[in-house]
Short mmCIF file of C-alpha atoms in Angstrom, two decimals:
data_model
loop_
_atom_site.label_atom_id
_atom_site.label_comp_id
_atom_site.label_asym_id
_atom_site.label_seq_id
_atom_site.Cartn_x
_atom_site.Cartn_y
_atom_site.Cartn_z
CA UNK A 1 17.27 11.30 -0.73
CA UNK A 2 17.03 13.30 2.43
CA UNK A 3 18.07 11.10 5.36
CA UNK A 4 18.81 11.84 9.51
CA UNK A 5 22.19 12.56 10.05
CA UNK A 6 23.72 11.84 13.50
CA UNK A 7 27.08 13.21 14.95
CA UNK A 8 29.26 12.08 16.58
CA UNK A 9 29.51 8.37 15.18
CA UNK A 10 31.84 7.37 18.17
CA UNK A 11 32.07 9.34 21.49
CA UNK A 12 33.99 7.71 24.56
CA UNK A 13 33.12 9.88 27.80
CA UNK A 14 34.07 9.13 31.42
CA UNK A 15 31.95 8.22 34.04
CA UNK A 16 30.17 11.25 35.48
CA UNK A 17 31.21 13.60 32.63
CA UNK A 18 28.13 15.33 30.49
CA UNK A 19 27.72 14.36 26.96
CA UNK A 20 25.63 15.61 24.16
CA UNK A 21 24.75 13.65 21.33
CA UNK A 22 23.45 15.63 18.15
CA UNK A 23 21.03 14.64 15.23
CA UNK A 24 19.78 16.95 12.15
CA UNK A 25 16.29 15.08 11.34
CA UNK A 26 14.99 15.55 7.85
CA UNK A 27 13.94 18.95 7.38
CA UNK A 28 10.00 18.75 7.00
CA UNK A 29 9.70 16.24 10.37
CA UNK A 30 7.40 17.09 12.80
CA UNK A 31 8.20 14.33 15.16
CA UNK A 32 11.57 13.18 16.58
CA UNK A 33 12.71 10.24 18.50
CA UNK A 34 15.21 8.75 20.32
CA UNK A 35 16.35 4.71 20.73
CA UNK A 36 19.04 3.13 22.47
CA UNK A 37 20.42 -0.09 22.06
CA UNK A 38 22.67 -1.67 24.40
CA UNK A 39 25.31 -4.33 22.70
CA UNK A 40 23.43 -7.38 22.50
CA UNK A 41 19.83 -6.05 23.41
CA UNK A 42 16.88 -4.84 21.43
CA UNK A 43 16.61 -1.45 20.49
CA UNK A 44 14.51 0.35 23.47
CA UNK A 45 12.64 3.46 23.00
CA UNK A 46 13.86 6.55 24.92
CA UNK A 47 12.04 9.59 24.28
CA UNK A 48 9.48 11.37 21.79
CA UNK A 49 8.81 14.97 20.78
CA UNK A 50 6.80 17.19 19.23
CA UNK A 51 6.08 20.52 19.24
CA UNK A 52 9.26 21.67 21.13
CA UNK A 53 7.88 19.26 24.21
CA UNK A 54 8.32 15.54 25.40
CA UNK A 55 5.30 13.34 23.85
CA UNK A 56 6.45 10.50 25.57
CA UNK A 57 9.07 9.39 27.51
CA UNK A 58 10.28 5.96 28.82
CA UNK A 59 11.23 4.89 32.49
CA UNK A 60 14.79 4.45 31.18
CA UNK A 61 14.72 8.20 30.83
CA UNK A 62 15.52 9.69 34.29
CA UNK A 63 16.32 13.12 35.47
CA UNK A 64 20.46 12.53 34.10
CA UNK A 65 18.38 12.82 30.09
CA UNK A 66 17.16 15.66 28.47
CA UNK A 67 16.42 16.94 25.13
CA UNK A 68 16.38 19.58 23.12
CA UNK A 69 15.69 21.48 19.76
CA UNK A 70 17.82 24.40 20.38
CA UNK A 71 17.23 25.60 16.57
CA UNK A 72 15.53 24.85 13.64
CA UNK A 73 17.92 22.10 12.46
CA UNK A 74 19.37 20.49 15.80
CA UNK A 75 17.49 17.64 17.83
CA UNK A 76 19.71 16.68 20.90
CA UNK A 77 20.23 14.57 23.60
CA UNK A 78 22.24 15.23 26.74
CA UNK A 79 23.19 13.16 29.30
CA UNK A 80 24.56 15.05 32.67
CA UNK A 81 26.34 12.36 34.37
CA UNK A 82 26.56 9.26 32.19
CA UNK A 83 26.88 5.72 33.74
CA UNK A 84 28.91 3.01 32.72
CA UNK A 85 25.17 1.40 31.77
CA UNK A 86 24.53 4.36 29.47
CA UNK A 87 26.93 2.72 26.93
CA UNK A 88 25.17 2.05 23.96
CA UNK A 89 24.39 2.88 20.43
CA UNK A 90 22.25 5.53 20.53
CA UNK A 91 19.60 6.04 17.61
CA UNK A 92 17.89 9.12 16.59
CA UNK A 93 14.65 9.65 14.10
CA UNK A 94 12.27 11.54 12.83
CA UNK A 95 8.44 11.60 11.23
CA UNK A 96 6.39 13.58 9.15
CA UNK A 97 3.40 12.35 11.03
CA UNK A 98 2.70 9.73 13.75
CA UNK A 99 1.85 5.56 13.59
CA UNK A 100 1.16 5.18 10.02
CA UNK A 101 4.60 6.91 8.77
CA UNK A 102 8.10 5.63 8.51
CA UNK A 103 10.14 6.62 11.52
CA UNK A 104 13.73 7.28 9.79
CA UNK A 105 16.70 6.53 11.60
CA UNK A 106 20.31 7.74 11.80
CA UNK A 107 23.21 5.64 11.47
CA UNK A 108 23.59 6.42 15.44
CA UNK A 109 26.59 7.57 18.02
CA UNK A 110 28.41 4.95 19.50
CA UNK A 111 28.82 5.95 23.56
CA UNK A 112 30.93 4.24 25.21
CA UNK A 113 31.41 5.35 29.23
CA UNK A 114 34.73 4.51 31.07
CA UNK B 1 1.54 -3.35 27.09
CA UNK B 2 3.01 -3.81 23.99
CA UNK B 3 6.08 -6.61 23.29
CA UNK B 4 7.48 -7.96 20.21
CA UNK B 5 8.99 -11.71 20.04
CA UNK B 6 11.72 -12.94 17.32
CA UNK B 7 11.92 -16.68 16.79
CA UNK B 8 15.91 -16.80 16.38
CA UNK B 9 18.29 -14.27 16.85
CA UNK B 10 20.29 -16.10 14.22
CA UNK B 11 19.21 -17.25 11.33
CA UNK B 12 21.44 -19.07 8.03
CA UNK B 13 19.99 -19.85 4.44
CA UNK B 14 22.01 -20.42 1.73
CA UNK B 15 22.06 -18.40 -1.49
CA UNK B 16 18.95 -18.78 -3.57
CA UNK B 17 16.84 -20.70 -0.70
CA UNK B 18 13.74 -19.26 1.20
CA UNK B 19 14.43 -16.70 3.62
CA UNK B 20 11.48 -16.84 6.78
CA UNK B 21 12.11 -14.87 10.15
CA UNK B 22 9.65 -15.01 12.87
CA UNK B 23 7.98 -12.71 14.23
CA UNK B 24 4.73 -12.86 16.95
CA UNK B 25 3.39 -9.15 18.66
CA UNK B 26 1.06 -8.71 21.83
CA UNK B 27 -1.59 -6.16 21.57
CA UNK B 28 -4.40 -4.93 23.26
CA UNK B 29 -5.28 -3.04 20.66
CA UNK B 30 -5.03 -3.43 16.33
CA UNK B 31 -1.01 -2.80 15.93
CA UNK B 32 0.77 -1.39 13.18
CA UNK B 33 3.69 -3.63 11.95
CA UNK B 34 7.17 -2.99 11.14
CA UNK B 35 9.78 -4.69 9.84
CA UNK B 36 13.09 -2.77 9.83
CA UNK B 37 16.67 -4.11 8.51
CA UNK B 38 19.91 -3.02 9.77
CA UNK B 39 23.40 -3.37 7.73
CA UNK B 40 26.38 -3.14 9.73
CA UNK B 41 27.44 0.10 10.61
CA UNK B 42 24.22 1.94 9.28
CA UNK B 43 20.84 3.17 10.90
CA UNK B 44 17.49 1.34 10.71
CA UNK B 45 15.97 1.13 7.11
CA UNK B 46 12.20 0.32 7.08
CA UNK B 47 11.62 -2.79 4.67
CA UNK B 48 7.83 -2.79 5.19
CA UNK B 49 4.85 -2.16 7.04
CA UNK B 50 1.47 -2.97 7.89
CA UNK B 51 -1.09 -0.13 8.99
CA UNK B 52 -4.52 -0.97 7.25
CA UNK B 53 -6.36 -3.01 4.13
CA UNK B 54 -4.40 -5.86 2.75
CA UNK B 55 -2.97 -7.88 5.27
CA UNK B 56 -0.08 -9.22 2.68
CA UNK B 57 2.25 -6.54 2.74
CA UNK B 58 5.09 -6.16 0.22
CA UNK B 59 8.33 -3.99 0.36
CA UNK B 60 11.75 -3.39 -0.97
CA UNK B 61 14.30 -6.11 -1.76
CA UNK B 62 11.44 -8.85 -2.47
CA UNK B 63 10.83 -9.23 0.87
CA UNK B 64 7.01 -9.60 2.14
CA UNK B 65 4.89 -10.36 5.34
CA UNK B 66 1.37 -11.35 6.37
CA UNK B 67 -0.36 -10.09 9.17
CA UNK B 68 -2.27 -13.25 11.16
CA UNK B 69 -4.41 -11.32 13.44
CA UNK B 70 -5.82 -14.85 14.71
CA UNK B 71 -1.70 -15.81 15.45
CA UNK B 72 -0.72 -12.62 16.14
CA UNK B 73 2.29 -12.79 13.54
CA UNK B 74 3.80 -10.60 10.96
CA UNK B 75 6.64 -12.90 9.83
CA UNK B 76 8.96 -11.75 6.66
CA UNK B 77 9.95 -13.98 3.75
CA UNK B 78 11.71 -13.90 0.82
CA UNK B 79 11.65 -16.71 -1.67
CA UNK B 80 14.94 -16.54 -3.08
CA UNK B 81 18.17 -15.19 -0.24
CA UNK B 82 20.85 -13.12 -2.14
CA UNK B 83 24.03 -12.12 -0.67
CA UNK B 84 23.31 -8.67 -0.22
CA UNK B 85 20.31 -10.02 2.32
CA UNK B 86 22.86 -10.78 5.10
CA UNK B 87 22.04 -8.22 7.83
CA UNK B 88 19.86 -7.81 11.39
CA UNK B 89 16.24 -7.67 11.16
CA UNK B 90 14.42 -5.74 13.21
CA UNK B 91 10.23 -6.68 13.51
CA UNK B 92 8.54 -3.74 15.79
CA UNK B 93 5.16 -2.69 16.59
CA UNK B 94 3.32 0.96 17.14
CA UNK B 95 0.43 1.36 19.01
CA UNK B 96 -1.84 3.22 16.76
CA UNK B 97 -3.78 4.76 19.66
CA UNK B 98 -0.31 6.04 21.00
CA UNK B 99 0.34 9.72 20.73
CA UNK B 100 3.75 9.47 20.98
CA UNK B 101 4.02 7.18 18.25
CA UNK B 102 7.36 4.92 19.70
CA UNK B 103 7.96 1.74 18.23
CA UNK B 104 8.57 -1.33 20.20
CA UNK B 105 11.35 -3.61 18.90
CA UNK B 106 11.96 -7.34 18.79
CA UNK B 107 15.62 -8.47 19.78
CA UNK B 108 16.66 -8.84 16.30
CA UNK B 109 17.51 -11.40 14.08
CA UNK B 110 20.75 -11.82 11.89
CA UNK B 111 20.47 -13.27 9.05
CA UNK B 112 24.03 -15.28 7.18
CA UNK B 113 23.49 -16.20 3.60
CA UNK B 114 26.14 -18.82 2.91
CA UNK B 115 27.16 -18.95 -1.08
#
C-alpha cells in the first residue's frame, strides 16, 4: 500500500541554524500538507498546497517557514532560523482531492532545537 | 472558526469492555468528521469519517461513530476493547467550504486497555 514517507525521523538543530525537513507524498496526490505537534499539544495545522502554491497557511507560519516542491517527488519544509519553540513533531500529508478524502500522514520528523 | 473538544485525554477500559471517547465540534457551517488513531511511533491513520448520507459511520478495527448534528458530537465506540486498541485518538474536523482543506484536531485522547 502506497503510504507518505518522511525523512529524517529525528533531527536535533541549534538555535538559529536552518533546517529542512523532507516528505515523498504518495505519488498521484494533488494536495500536500503540513502539521505540527508540540509534546503535549494537539496537532496544529501549518500549511497547505496545491498546484506548486500555498492554499492556505496558518498564523503559526511566519516569514522563518517555507515550502517547497522542488521536483516531482519531494514536498519540503524549511525553517531558516529555528526557535527553541519550533521543537516538535512535525507531520506531513497528502490528498488526492480536498474535504471529502483521507489526508495521509507520515510517521513525522522529530525536531528538536537546542 | 472551527475547534474540536475531547472529553479526556486519558481514557482506561479493560479488555473486552466498551470503548467510548468523546468528541463535540463547533461549526458554522455542516463539518466533515474525522477520527484519526495514532500508535506510538507511527503517523496518523484515519479510522473513519463522516462527509454525507448516513450519519452512523463505520470504519476499520470495529470502531464506529454517530454524527449528532443537534449535540454537535461525533463520538467513537467500540463494543468490545482488544489489546491492540491501546493508542491516541485523534477526532478532527474539515471545513467543507475550505479550499485548503486543513483539518482541525482535538487534543487527543489515549486510550490503556488493561488485560
Amino acid at each position: 500500500e502506497p503510504e507518505v514517507t518522511q525523512t529524517p525521523s529525528h533531527q536535533v538543530t541549534q538555535m538559529g541554524q536552518e533546517v529542512i525537513l523532507r516528505c515523498v507524498p504518495i505519488s498521484n496526490h494533488l494536495y500536500f500538507y503540513w502539521y505540527r505537534q508540540i509534546l503535549g499539544q494537539k496537532v496544529e495545522f501549518l500549511v497547505s498546497f496545491y498546484n506548486n502554491e500555498i492554499s492556505e497557511k496558518s498564523e503559526i507560519f511566519d516569514d522563518q517557514f517555507s515550502v517547497e516542491r522542488p521536483d516531482g517527488s519531494n514536498f519540503t519544509l524549511k525553517i531558516r532560523s529555528t526557535k527553541l519553540e519550533d521543537s516538535a513533531m512535525y507531520f506531513c500529508a497528502s490528498t488526492v482531492r480536498l474535504s471529502t478524502d483521507t489526508q495521509y500522514f507520515g510517521p513525522g520528523t522529530r525536531l528538536t532545537v537546542l | 472558526a472551527q475547534s474540536v473538544t475531547q472529553l479526556g485525554s486519558h481514557v482506561s477500559v479493560s479488555e473486552g469492555a466498551l470503548v467510548l471517547l468523546r468528541c463535540n465540534y463547533s461549526s458554522s457551517v455542516p463539518p466533515y468528521l474525522f477520527w484519526y488513531v495514532q500508535y506510538p511511533n507511527q503517523g496518523l491513520q484515519l479510522l473513519l469519517k463522516y462527509t454525507t448520507g448516513a450519519t452512523l459511520v463505520k470504519g476499520i478495527n470495529g470502531f464506529e461513530a454517530e454524527f449528532k448534528k443537534s449535540e454537535t458530537s461525533f463520538h467513537l465506540t467500540k463494543p468490545s476493547a482488544h489489546m491492540s486498541d491501546a493508542a491516541e485518538y485523534f477526532c478532527a474536523v474539515s471545513d467543507r467550504g475550505n479550499q485548503g482543506g486543513k483539518l482541525i484536531f482535538g487534543q487527543g485522547t489515549e486510550l490503556s486497555v488493561k488485560p
